[in-house]
Amino acid sequence: QRLRGGGARILGVDKGKVVTFVPGLGVRPFCFSQVFDAEASQEQVYSEYASQAVAAALNGFNACVLAYGQTGPGAPPSP
């Protein structure tokens, strides 16, 4: 899969890592607590990961969920 600009390519995606190839820089792994592919539903992401962060926040702990990607079908684009 080709990323925007620079000819970077995604080489692989698994539960905790995204591996890319960037011309001039080589293979670059990026590690995360959890990685979901394009087939994951919002319900799956919430139940498998985000619900834990919500529960932690409601119990007085700091919590953060970084979500990046395309919007779901029918969702208006962000301004």
Short mmCIF file of C-alpha atoms in Angstrom, two decimals:
data_model
loop_
_atom_site.label_atom_id
_atom_site.label_comp_id
_atom_site.label_asym_id
_atom_site.label_seq_id
_atom_site.Cartn_x
_atom_site.Cartn_y
_atom_site.Cartn_z
CA GLN A 1 0.00 0.00 0.00
CA ARG A 2 1.41 3.39 -1.00
CA LEU A 3 1.26 6.27 1.48
CA ARG A 4 0.72 9.86 0.41
CA GLY A 5 3.81 11.75 -0.72
CA GLY A 6 7.34 10.46 -0.95
CA GLY A 7 6.54 7.00 -2.28
CA ALA A 8 6.42 5.37 1.17
CA ARG A 9 4.83 1.91 1.35
CA ILE A 10 3.23 -0.08 4.16
CA LEU A 11 4.97 -3.46 4.31
CA GLY A 12 2.96 -5.00 7.12
CA VAL A 13 0.42 -4.46 9.88
CA ASP A 14 -0.02 -6.65 12.95
CA LYS A 15 -1.55 -6.25 16.43
CA GLY A 16 1.17 -3.93 17.72
CA LYS A 17 3.26 -2.72 14.82
CA VAL A 18 3.13 -1.04 11.41
CA VAL A 19 6.19 -1.55 9.18
CA THR A 20 6.81 0.91 6.36
CA PHE A 21 9.43 1.37 3.66
CA VAL A 22 10.44 4.97 3.01
CA PRO A 23 12.76 5.63 0.02
CA GLY A 24 16.03 7.05 1.28
CA LEU A 25 15.34 5.96 4.87
CA GLY A 26 14.68 2.23 4.49
CA VAL A 27 12.39 0.03 6.55
CA ARG A 28 10.80 1.84 9.51
CA PRO A 29 8.82 -0.03 12.19
CA PHE A 30 6.32 1.89 14.34
CA CYS A 31 5.16 0.18 17.55
CA PHE A 32 1.81 0.80 19.23
CA SER A 33 -0.21 -0.74 22.05
CA GLN A 34 -2.75 -1.94 19.49
CA VAL A 35 -3.11 -1.70 15.70
CA PHE A 36 -6.36 -2.37 13.84
CA ASP A 37 -6.49 -2.92 10.09
CA ALA A 38 -8.96 -1.40 7.63
CA GLU A 39 -11.42 -4.24 8.21
CA ALA A 40 -11.93 -3.42 11.91
CA SER A 41 -15.33 -2.00 12.87
CA GLN A 42 -15.86 0.84 15.34
CA GLU A 43 -17.50 -1.67 17.71
CA GLN A 44 -14.43 -3.94 17.55
CA VAL A 45 -12.04 -1.05 18.25
CA TYR A 46 -14.15 0.11 21.19
CA SER A 47 -14.70 -3.31 22.75
CA GLU A 48 -11.11 -4.54 22.33
CA TYR A 49 -9.27 -1.36 23.29
CA ALA A 50 -11.04 1.94 23.88
CA SER A 51 -13.47 0.63 26.51
CA GLN A 52 -10.50 0.02 28.84
CA ALA A 53 -9.40 3.65 28.48
CA VAL A 54 -12.94 4.90 29.12
CA ALA A 55 -13.20 2.77 32.27
CA ALA A 56 -9.81 4.02 33.48
CA ALA A 57 -10.83 7.66 32.92
CA LEU A 58 -14.10 7.13 34.81
CA ASN A 59 -12.07 5.69 37.69
CA GLY A 60 -9.87 8.79 37.91
CA PHE A 61 -6.88 7.68 35.83
CA ASN A 62 -5.40 9.46 32.82
CA ALA A 63 -6.35 7.81 29.53
CA CYS A 64 -5.73 8.44 25.85
CA VAL A 65 -6.81 6.71 22.65
CA LEU A 66 -5.06 7.88 19.47
CA ALA A 67 -7.19 6.99 16.48
CA TYR A 68 -6.12 7.87 12.98
CA GLY A 69 -7.62 6.86 9.68
CA GLN A 70 -10.45 7.39 7.28
CA THR A 71 -13.95 8.12 8.46
CA GLY A 72 -16.60 5.43 8.15
CA PRO A 73 -19.01 5.18 5.22
CA GLY A 74 -21.55 7.97 5.12
CA ALA A 75 -19.66 10.16 7.57
CA PRO A 76 -19.13 13.74 6.42
CA PRO A 77 -15.50 14.81 6.02
CA SER A 78 -13.99 16.95 8.76
CA PRO A 79 -13.59 20.65 7.93
#
